[in-house]
Coordinates of C-alpha atoms and ligand atoms in Angstrom, one line a residue:
Chain A
M1 CA 132.6 83.6 128.5
A2 CA 130.9 80.2 128.3
T3 CA 133.5 78.8 126.0
Q4 CA 136.2 79.8 128.4
Q5 CA 134.4 78.1 131.2
S6 CA 134.2 74.9 129.3
T7 CA 137.6 74.8 127.8
G8 CA 139.9 76.8 130.1
S9 CA 141.0 75.7 133.5
T10 CA 140.3 77.7 136.7
L11 CA 143.8 79.0 136.6
T12 CA 143.6 80.5 133.2
R13 CA 140.3 82.1 134.1
A14 CA 141.8 83.6 137.2
W15 CA 144.6 84.9 135.1
A16 CA 142.3 86.4 132.5
N17 CA 140.1 88.0 135.2
T18 CA 142.6 89.5 137.5
A19 CA 146.1 89.5 136.0
L20 CA 145.2 90.9 132.6
P21 CA 143.3 94.0 133.9
T22 CA 146.1 94.6 136.4
L23 CA 148.7 94.4 133.6
G24 CA 146.6 96.8 131.5
A25 CA 146.5 99.3 134.4
I26 CA 150.2 99.1 135.0
L27 CA 150.9 99.6 131.3
A28 CA 148.6 102.6 131.2
V29 CA 150.4 104.2 134.2
A30 CA 153.8 103.5 132.7
L31 CA 152.7 105.1 129.4
W32 CA 151.4 108.2 131.3
W33 CA 154.7 108.5 133.2
L34 CA 156.7 108.0 130.1
V35 CA 154.8 110.8 128.3
T36 CA 155.2 113.3 131.1
V37 CA 158.9 112.6 131.4
A38 CA 159.8 112.3 127.8
L39 CA 157.9 115.5 126.8
H40 CA 159.0 117.5 129.9
I41 CA 155.4 118.4 130.7
D42 CA 155.0 121.0 133.5
P43 CA 153.3 119.2 136.5
F44 CA 151.0 122.2 136.7
F45 CA 149.4 121.0 133.5
V46 CA 149.8 117.3 133.6
P47 CA 151.5 115.9 136.7
S48 CA 153.4 112.6 136.4
P49 CA 152.2 109.5 138.3
A50 CA 154.9 110.2 141.0
D51 CA 153.6 113.7 141.5
V52 CA 150.1 112.4 141.9
L53 CA 151.2 109.8 144.4
D54 CA 153.0 112.5 146.3
A55 CA 149.9 114.6 146.5
F56 CA 148.0 111.6 147.8
M57 CA 150.6 110.7 150.4
R58 CA 150.6 114.2 151.8
D59 CA 147.5 113.2 153.7
P60 CA 146.2 109.7 152.8
G61 CA 143.8 109.6 155.7
F62 CA 142.1 112.8 154.5
M63 CA 142.0 111.5 150.9
M64 CA 140.5 108.2 151.9
N65 CA 138.0 109.9 154.0
E66 CA 136.9 112.1 151.2
T67 CA 136.7 109.1 148.9
W68 CA 134.5 107.4 151.3
V69 CA 132.2 110.4 151.6
T70 CA 131.7 110.5 147.8
F71 CA 131.4 106.7 147.6
S72 CA 128.7 106.6 150.3
R73 CA 126.8 109.4 148.6
V74 CA 127.0 107.4 145.4
L75 CA 125.9 104.2 147.1
I76 CA 122.9 105.7 148.8
G77 CA 121.8 107.7 145.7
F78 CA 122.4 104.8 143.4
G79 CA 120.5 102.4 145.7
I80 CA 117.6 104.8 145.7
A81 CA 117.8 105.2 141.9
V82 CA 117.9 101.4 141.3
A83 CA 115.1 100.7 143.7
G84 CA 113.0 103.6 142.5
G85 CA 113.7 102.9 138.9
L86 CA 112.7 99.2 139.3
L87 CA 109.5 100.2 141.1
I88 CA 108.6 102.8 138.5
A89 CA 109.4 100.4 135.6
V90 CA 107.2 97.7 137.2
L91 CA 104.3 100.1 137.6
L92 CA 104.8 101.2 134.0
A93 CA 104.9 97.6 132.8
A94 CA 101.8 96.7 134.8
S95 CA 99.6 99.4 133.3
W96 CA 99.5 100.5 129.7
T97 CA 97.6 103.7 130.8
V98 CA 100.2 104.7 133.3
E99 CA 103.0 104.0 130.8
R100 CA 101.4 106.2 128.2
M101 CA 100.7 108.9 130.7
T102 CA 104.1 109.1 132.4
M103 CA 106.8 107.8 130.0
P104 CA 107.0 111.1 128.0
L105 CA 107.2 113.0 131.3
L106 CA 110.0 110.8 132.5
A107 CA 111.9 111.1 129.2
A108 CA 111.5 114.9 129.5
I109 CA 112.8 115.0 133.0
N110 CA 115.7 112.9 131.9
A111 CA 116.5 115.3 129.1
V112 CA 116.8 118.3 131.4
P113 CA 120.6 118.9 131.9
K114 CA 121.1 117.9 135.5
V115 CA 124.0 120.4 136.0
A116 CA 121.4 123.1 135.5
L117 CA 119.4 121.7 138.4
A118 CA 122.3 121.7 140.8
P119 CA 122.0 125.4 141.9
L120 CA 118.2 124.8 142.4
L121 CA 118.9 121.8 144.6
L122 CA 121.2 124.1 146.6
V123 CA 118.4 126.6 147.0
W124 CA 115.9 123.8 148.0
M125 CA 118.0 121.7 150.2
G126 CA 121.0 123.8 151.2
F127 CA 124.3 122.2 151.9
G128 CA 125.1 118.8 153.2
N129 CA 124.4 115.3 151.9
S130 CA 120.9 115.6 150.5
P131 CA 121.4 117.7 147.3
K132 CA 124.3 115.5 146.3
I133 CA 122.3 112.3 146.8
V134 CA 119.4 113.7 144.9
M135 CA 121.7 114.6 142.1
V136 CA 123.0 111.0 142.0
V137 CA 119.4 109.8 141.8
L138 CA 118.4 112.2 139.1
V139 CA 121.4 111.4 136.9
S140 CA 121.2 107.6 137.2
F141 CA 117.5 106.5 137.5
F142 CA 116.5 106.6 133.8
P143 CA 118.7 103.8 132.4
V144 CA 117.4 101.5 135.1
I145 CA 113.8 102.3 134.1
V146 CA 114.4 101.9 130.4
S147 CA 116.3 98.6 130.7
T148 CA 113.8 97.2 133.2
M149 CA 110.9 98.1 130.9
A150 CA 112.7 96.6 127.9
G151 CA 113.4 93.4 129.9
L152 CA 109.9 93.1 131.2
T153 CA 108.4 93.4 127.7
S154 CA 110.8 91.0 126.0
T155 CA 109.3 87.8 127.5
P156 CA 109.4 85.3 124.6
A157 CA 106.0 84.4 123.1
D158 CA 106.4 80.7 124.0
L159 CA 106.8 81.5 127.7
R160 CA 103.8 83.9 127.6
E161 CA 101.8 81.2 126.0
L162 CA 102.9 78.7 128.6
G163 CA 101.8 81.0 131.4
R164 CA 98.4 81.5 129.7
S165 CA 97.9 77.8 129.2
L166 CA 98.5 77.3 132.9
S167 CA 96.1 80.1 133.7
A168 CA 98.8 81.8 135.7
S169 CA 97.8 85.1 137.4
W170 CA 99.4 88.4 136.4
W171 CA 101.4 88.3 139.6
Q172 CA 102.5 84.7 139.1
T173 CA 103.6 85.4 135.6
F174 CA 105.4 88.5 136.7
V175 CA 107.3 86.8 139.6
K176 CA 108.0 83.4 138.0
V177 CA 108.6 84.4 134.4
R178 CA 108.8 88.1 133.4
L179 CA 111.0 89.4 136.2
P180 CA 113.6 86.7 136.1
W181 CA 113.7 86.9 132.3
A182 CA 114.2 90.7 132.6
L183 CA 117.1 90.4 135.1
P184 CA 120.0 90.3 132.6
Q185 CA 118.7 93.4 130.8
I186 CA 118.0 95.2 134.1
F187 CA 121.7 94.6 135.0
V188 CA 122.7 96.2 131.7
G189 CA 120.8 99.3 132.7
I190 CA 122.4 99.3 136.2
K191 CA 125.9 99.0 134.7
V192 CA 125.2 101.9 132.3
A193 CA 124.0 103.9 135.3
T194 CA 127.0 103.3 137.6
P195 CA 129.4 105.9 136.0
L196 CA 126.5 108.3 135.8
A197 CA 125.9 108.0 139.5
I198 CA 129.5 108.9 140.2
I199 CA 129.3 111.9 137.9
G200 CA 126.1 112.9 139.7
A201 CA 127.9 112.9 143.1
V202 CA 130.8 115.0 141.7
I203 CA 128.5 117.5 140.1
G204 CA 126.8 117.9 143.5
E205 CA 130.1 118.3 145.3
V206 CA 131.5 120.8 142.8
V207 CA 128.4 123.0 142.9
S208 CA 128.3 123.1 146.7
P209 CA 131.6 121.9 148.0
D210 CA 131.7 120.6 151.5
H211 CA 133.4 117.1 151.6
G212 CA 134.0 114.4 149.0
L213 CA 136.4 114.2 146.1
G214 CA 134.4 116.8 144.1
S215 CA 135.1 119.3 146.8
V216 CA 138.8 118.3 146.9
I217 CA 139.0 119.1 143.1
V218 CA 137.3 122.5 143.7
G219 CA 139.8 123.2 146.6
S220 CA 142.8 122.1 144.5
G221 CA 141.8 124.6 141.8
S222 CA 141.9 127.6 144.1
S223 CA 145.3 126.6 145.4
A224 CA 146.6 125.6 141.9
D225 CA 147.4 122.1 143.1
T226 CA 147.0 120.1 139.9
P227 CA 148.6 116.9 141.3
L228 CA 145.9 116.9 144.1
A229 CA 143.1 117.2 141.5
F230 CA 144.6 114.3 139.6
A231 CA 144.8 112.2 142.8
A232 CA 141.1 112.9 143.3
L233 CA 140.4 111.9 139.7
V234 CA 142.3 108.7 140.1
L235 CA 140.4 107.9 143.3
L236 CA 137.1 108.6 141.5
A237 CA 138.1 106.3 138.7
I238 CA 139.0 103.6 141.2
T239 CA 135.6 104.2 142.9
G240 CA 133.9 103.7 139.6
V241 CA 135.7 100.4 138.9
V242 CA 135.0 99.1 142.4
L243 CA 131.3 99.9 142.0
F244 CA 131.1 98.4 138.6
Y245 CA 132.7 95.1 139.6
L246 CA 130.5 95.1 142.8
I247 CA 127.6 95.1 140.5
V248 CA 129.1 92.4 138.2
A249 CA 129.6 90.2 141.3
I250 CA 125.9 90.7 142.3
E251 CA 124.9 89.9 138.8
R252 CA 126.9 86.7 138.8
L253 CA 125.2 85.7 142.0
L254 CA 121.7 86.5 141.0
V255 CA 121.7 85.5 137.3
P256 CA 124.4 82.8 136.9
W257 CA 122.5 81.4 134.0
A258 CA 122.6 84.6 131.9
A259 CA 126.1 84.1 130.5
A260 CA 125.2 80.6 129.5
I261 CA 122.1 81.7 127.7
A262 CA 123.8 84.5 125.8
S263 CA 126.2 82.2 124.1
Chain B
M1 CA 86.2 63.4 125.8
I2 CA 86.5 66.2 123.3
T3 CA 83.7 67.4 121.0
I4 CA 84.1 70.1 118.4
E5 CA 80.9 71.2 116.8
A6 CA 80.9 73.6 113.8
A7 CA 83.9 75.3 115.2
T8 CA 84.8 78.4 113.1
Q9 CA 87.6 80.8 113.7
T10 CA 88.2 84.1 111.9
F11 CA 90.9 86.5 112.7
K12 CA 90.9 90.2 111.9
A13 CA 94.2 90.8 110.2
R14 CA 95.7 93.8 108.5
G15 CA 94.7 92.6 105.1
G16 CA 91.1 91.9 106.1
R17 CA 89.6 88.8 107.7
V18 CA 91.5 85.5 107.8
H19 CA 89.2 82.4 107.9
A20 CA 91.5 80.1 109.8
L21 CA 89.0 77.4 110.5
Q22 CA 85.6 76.7 109.0
D23 CA 82.9 74.4 110.4
I24 CA 85.1 71.8 112.0
D25 CA 83.2 68.8 113.4
L26 CA 85.2 66.2 115.3
T27 CA 84.6 64.0 118.3
I28 CA 87.5 62.5 120.1
G29 CA 87.0 59.6 122.6
A30 CA 88.7 59.2 125.9
G31 CA 92.1 57.7 125.6
E32 CA 92.1 58.2 121.9
F33 CA 95.2 59.5 120.0
V34 CA 94.3 61.8 117.2
A35 CA 96.9 63.3 114.9
V36 CA 96.0 66.5 113.0
I37 CA 97.9 66.9 109.8
G38 CA 97.8 69.6 107.1
R39 CA 99.8 72.1 105.3
S40 CA 101.4 75.1 107.0
G41 CA 98.8 77.8 107.8
C42 CA 95.8 75.6 107.5
G43 CA 94.8 76.2 111.1
K44 CA 96.2 73.3 113.1
S45 CA 97.6 75.4 115.9
T46 CA 94.4 77.4 115.9
L47 CA 92.3 74.2 116.4
L48 CA 94.6 73.2 119.3
R49 CA 94.3 76.6 120.9
L50 CA 90.5 76.3 120.7
I51 CA 90.5 73.0 122.5
G52 CA 93.0 74.4 125.0
G53 CA 90.9 77.4 125.8
L54 CA 93.5 79.9 124.6
L55 CA 91.1 81.1 122.0
K56 CA 87.3 81.4 121.9
P57 CA 85.8 80.2 118.6
T58 CA 84.1 82.9 116.7
G59 CA 81.5 80.2 115.8
G60 CA 80.4 76.8 117.0
R61 CA 81.4 75.2 120.3
V62 CA 84.1 73.0 121.8
T63 CA 83.6 70.9 124.9
V64 CA 86.1 68.9 127.0
A65 CA 84.8 66.2 129.4
G66 CA 81.3 67.5 128.8
D67 CA 82.0 71.2 129.7
R68 CA 82.2 74.0 127.2
V69 CA 85.7 75.3 127.0
T70 CA 86.1 79.0 127.8
T71 CA 89.4 79.2 129.5
P72 CA 92.4 76.8 129.9
R73 CA 91.7 73.8 132.2
R74 CA 94.0 72.2 134.6
D75 CA 93.3 68.7 133.2
V76 CA 94.3 69.8 129.7
A77 CA 98.0 70.1 129.2
M78 CA 99.9 71.7 126.3
V79 CA 103.2 70.8 124.7
F80 CA 104.6 73.3 122.3
Q81 CA 107.0 73.1 119.4
R82 CA 109.7 74.7 121.5
P83 CA 110.3 73.3 125.0
A84 CA 109.6 76.7 126.6
L85 CA 111.6 76.0 129.7
L86 CA 112.6 78.6 132.2
P87 CA 116.4 78.9 131.8
W88 CA 117.0 79.8 135.5
R89 CA 115.1 76.8 136.8
S90 CA 116.5 73.3 137.2
V91 CA 114.9 70.5 135.3
L92 CA 113.0 69.4 138.3
D93 CA 111.8 72.9 139.1
N94 CA 110.7 73.3 135.5
V95 CA 108.6 70.2 135.8
L96 CA 107.1 71.5 139.0
L97 CA 106.1 74.8 137.5
P98 CA 102.4 73.9 136.9
V99 CA 102.3 72.5 140.5
E100 CA 103.4 75.9 141.8
I101 CA 101.1 77.9 139.6
F102 CA 98.1 75.7 140.5
G103 CA 98.9 76.2 144.2
W104 CA 99.4 72.4 144.8
S105 CA 101.9 71.1 147.3
R106 CA 105.4 70.9 145.9
A107 CA 106.4 68.4 148.5
Q108 CA 103.7 66.0 147.4
H109 CA 104.5 66.2 143.7
R110 CA 108.3 66.1 144.0
R111 CA 108.3 62.3 144.0
Q112 CA 106.0 62.2 141.0
A113 CA 108.2 64.7 139.1
Q114 CA 111.2 62.6 139.8
N115 CA 109.3 59.5 138.6
L116 CA 108.3 61.2 135.4
L117 CA 111.9 62.3 134.7
E118 CA 113.0 58.7 135.3
M119 CA 110.3 57.4 132.9
T120 CA 111.6 59.7 130.2
G121 CA 115.2 58.8 130.9
L122 CA 116.1 62.0 132.6
G123 CA 116.4 60.6 136.2
G124 CA 120.0 61.8 136.6
F125 CA 119.4 65.3 135.2
A126 CA 116.9 66.7 137.8
K127 CA 119.4 69.3 139.1
R128 CA 120.7 70.4 135.8
L129 CA 119.8 73.7 134.1
P130 CA 117.9 73.5 130.7
H131 CA 120.9 74.8 128.7
E132 CA 122.9 71.9 129.8
L133 CA 120.5 69.5 128.0
S134 CA 120.2 68.6 124.3
G135 CA 117.1 69.7 122.4
G136 CA 115.5 66.3 122.6
M137 CA 116.1 66.1 126.4
Q138 CA 114.6 69.6 126.8
Q139 CA 111.5 68.5 124.9
R140 CA 111.3 65.5 127.2
V141 CA 111.3 67.9 130.2
S142 CA 108.5 69.8 128.7
L143 CA 106.6 66.6 128.2
C144 CA 107.1 65.8 131.9
R145 CA 105.9 69.3 132.8
A146 CA 102.7 68.6 130.9
L147 CA 102.3 65.1 132.5
I148 CA 102.7 66.4 136.1
Q149 CA 99.3 68.1 135.7
G150 CA 97.8 64.6 135.5
P151 CA 96.0 65.7 132.3
K152 CA 93.0 63.9 130.8
V153 CA 93.9 65.6 127.5
M154 CA 97.3 66.4 126.1
L155 CA 97.5 68.9 123.2
M156 CA 100.7 68.7 121.4
D157 CA 101.7 71.2 118.7
E158 CA 104.4 69.8 116.5
P159 CA 106.3 68.9 119.6
F160 CA 109.1 67.1 117.8
S161 CA 109.4 69.2 114.6
A162 CA 112.4 71.2 115.9
L163 CA 114.4 68.1 116.5
D164 CA 116.7 66.0 114.3
A165 CA 115.2 63.0 112.5
L166 CA 116.7 60.3 114.9
T167 CA 115.7 62.1 118.1
R168 CA 112.2 62.6 116.6
E169 CA 111.7 58.9 116.0
E170 CA 113.0 58.1 119.5
L171 CA 110.7 60.6 121.1
A172 CA 107.7 59.5 119.0
V173 CA 108.2 55.9 120.1
E174 CA 108.6 57.1 123.7
L175 CA 105.3 59.1 123.4
Q176 CA 103.6 56.0 122.2
R177 CA 104.8 54.1 125.2
I178 CA 103.6 56.8 127.6
H179 CA 100.3 57.0 125.9
M180 CA 99.8 53.2 126.1
E181 CA 100.8 53.4 129.8
L182 CA 98.7 56.4 130.9
G183 CA 95.8 56.3 128.5
T184 CA 95.7 60.0 128.1
T185 CA 93.7 61.5 125.3
V186 CA 96.1 63.1 122.9
V187 CA 95.6 65.6 120.1
F188 CA 98.9 65.7 118.2
V189 CA 99.6 68.3 115.4
T190 CA 102.3 67.2 113.0
H191 CA 103.6 67.7 109.5
S192 CA 105.0 64.2 109.4
I193 CA 102.9 61.5 107.8
Q194 CA 105.2 58.9 109.3
E195 CA 104.7 60.3 112.8
A196 CA 101.0 60.4 112.4
V197 CA 100.8 56.8 111.2
L198 CA 103.0 55.6 114.0
L199 CA 101.1 57.3 116.8
A200 CA 97.5 57.9 115.9
D201 CA 94.3 55.9 116.2
R202 CA 92.8 58.4 113.7
V203 CA 94.4 61.1 111.6
A204 CA 92.4 64.3 110.8
V205 CA 93.5 65.9 107.6
L206 CA 92.8 69.6 107.3
S207 CA 92.7 71.6 104.1
A208 CA 93.8 75.2 103.9
R209 CA 92.1 78.5 103.6
P210 CA 89.7 78.2 105.1
G211 CA 90.8 75.3 107.3
R212 CA 88.3 72.6 106.9
L213 CA 88.3 69.0 108.0
R214 CA 89.0 67.2 104.8
K215 CA 88.9 63.6 106.0
V216 CA 89.5 61.6 109.1
I217 CA 91.1 58.2 108.5
G218 CA 91.5 55.4 110.9
I219 CA 94.8 53.7 111.4
D220 CA 94.1 50.1 112.4
I221 CA 97.5 48.8 113.2
P222 CA 98.0 47.1 116.5
R223 CA 100.3 48.7 119.1
P224 CA 103.1 48.9 119.9
R225 CA 104.0 50.1 116.5
S226 CA 107.5 50.9 115.4
F227 CA 109.3 52.7 112.6
G228 CA 110.9 50.6 109.9
H229 CA 110.7 46.8 110.5
N230 CA 107.3 45.6 111.5
A231 CA 104.6 43.0 110.6
H232 CA 102.2 45.6 109.2
L233 CA 104.2 47.2 106.4
E234 CA 101.3 47.0 104.0
E235 CA 98.9 48.8 106.3
V236 CA 101.5 51.4 107.0
A237 CA 102.2 51.9 103.3
G238 CA 98.5 52.1 102.6
A239 CA 97.7 54.7 105.3
S240 CA 100.8 56.7 104.3
A241 CA 99.8 56.7 100.6
E242 CA 96.3 57.8 101.4
L243 CA 97.5 60.7 103.6
H244 CA 100.0 61.7 100.9
H245 CA 97.2 61.7 98.4
L246 CA 94.9 63.7 100.6
L247 CA 97.6 66.3 101.3
L248 CA 98.8 66.7 97.8
A249 CA 95.3 66.7 96.2
E250 CA 94.5 69.5 98.4
E251 CA 95.4 72.2 96.0
G252 CA 92.5 71.2 93.7
A253 CA 90.1 70.9 96.5
A254 CA 90.9 74.3 97.9
H255 CA 89.6 76.0 94.7
H256 CA 86.1 74.8 95.3
P257 CA 84.5 76.9 98.0
A258 CA 81.4 75.1 99.3
Ligands
ATP1 N1 96.3 85.7 116.2 C1 96.2 85.7 114.9 N2 95.8 86.8 114.2 C2 95.6 86.8 112.9 N3 95.8 85.7 112.1 C3 96.1 84.5 112.7 C4 96.3 84.5 114.1 N4 96.7 83.2 114.4 C5 96.7 82.5 113.3 N5 96.3 83.3 112.2 C6 96.2 82.9 110.8 O1 95.4 81.8 110.8 C7 95.8 80.8 109.9 C8 96.1 79.5 110.6 O2 97.1 79.6 111.5 P1 97.7 78.4 112.3 O3 98.8 79.0 113.2 O4 96.6 77.8 113.1 O5 98.3 77.5 111.2 P2 99.1 76.1 111.4 O6 98.3 75.1 110.6 O7 99.4 75.8 112.8 O8 100.4 76.4 110.6 P3 101.9 75.8 110.8 O9 101.8 74.4 110.3 O10 102.7 76.7 110.0 O11 102.1 75.9 112.3 C9 97.1 81.4 109.3 O12 96.7 81.9 108.0 C10 97.5 82.5 110.2 O13 98.1 83.5 109.5
MG2 MG1 101.2 75.7 114.0

């Protein structure tokens, strides 16, 4: 990264950051299309890109709307997971006692298969948005906690010594040294959690279908409309990519120094 | 300025107790530059941490400006072996870190921070991030960060040992200039006899396990001193030879517990 910044021009960087991924995606779609055509695969099993596009174009407004429903559930749930995860991690990092008391519990909660919880959430919260959002939170909060804890406890010894020699308070050390130092690692956790958040939303929608891409997939199953299911999957994948790069952008904004340090 | 009386420090380690320092007595006057030299592990850093209030001695006492040291003081600044800069802060903001932590006015110290940077030849780098600077420049920044405290005492723990030989000499000469200009009391831990002879009014030689004060020798060479060519080659050679002898003869001395 840093070597590119110093040696490559802006143009080559723009090429590397946008053109290459686009090219990769085009090649992948071309390969997919080639395989379905060359092997005469029944669209009922694996539709070709053209079939999928057709399915999408039957009602693009509807599809975009369902995408938005899922995306907004992911955003809200993920926002809660990140904020909550950060808060919990800070509390755990602040108190050794609290950490010892609750960390095993949190790990245990994380080990419970969330799919198994979905019917329970249905019983507790009924239909609508809340059980889906709760599922997103449940699935994605743990990596944020773990990475934040790791970041907060990885302050280098010389920086800790500096804080001590200046008699910095716990809060000052936390805000001025430990938290900024932890940010790159926190973002690692957040990036790990993004696909989980989308999976969480889809689990919620599949278990109690109302709206959203998960519900579209359930509906396409009952009408044997495989191309529609694939269209929903592609939209989910795109949602994941958008969310991921959104987070990368926020990271660049908040920790522009991280890339330079890592090299 | 600094008095150390019968200071003893033992650590509880896994393999039993470690006697890091034993009965150290040393008085350092205001404005004096004292170098502390000794082999690795003989307790130099421990001594500095005692003076800085980062450690409480298990025996004896340490005072700075007449007060017993119990916690770090604002008029005692530390410079470590590594620059310990915050990578997300600009050079200027790194220098202003103590000001923020002490709750002093940033606006009032900004000018001074800029002056310090200019004094160390970093005037044009105030807005840069630490990773854009060389190791020597980073260590200069950490020197400025110590100086902004307006310290009466500077405690420096092998501040130049991570740098290449040329940068080391350059910084040592610069430190001498700053010391002459500001008159701060300095305790300077080093492995380098050459550095000690260039900088110090007195050199305290520690022996290892347990760390004891072996000898304090005075360096009576007029300042400013310089490496290489100067009019006092004989004195320099004499002091260096004596220090060499003290450090090398240490093996024998260490076998006679008093
Ligand atoms: N916190 C600690 N716990 C246990 N032992 C310690 C601790 N700090 C230092 N020691 C021990 O005390 C002795 C002196 O350590 P110190 O760091 O003061 O040596 P030093 O002279 O600074 O060495 P160097 O030149 O390598 O920096 C060593 O044997 C070290 O292992
Ligand atoms: Mg040391």
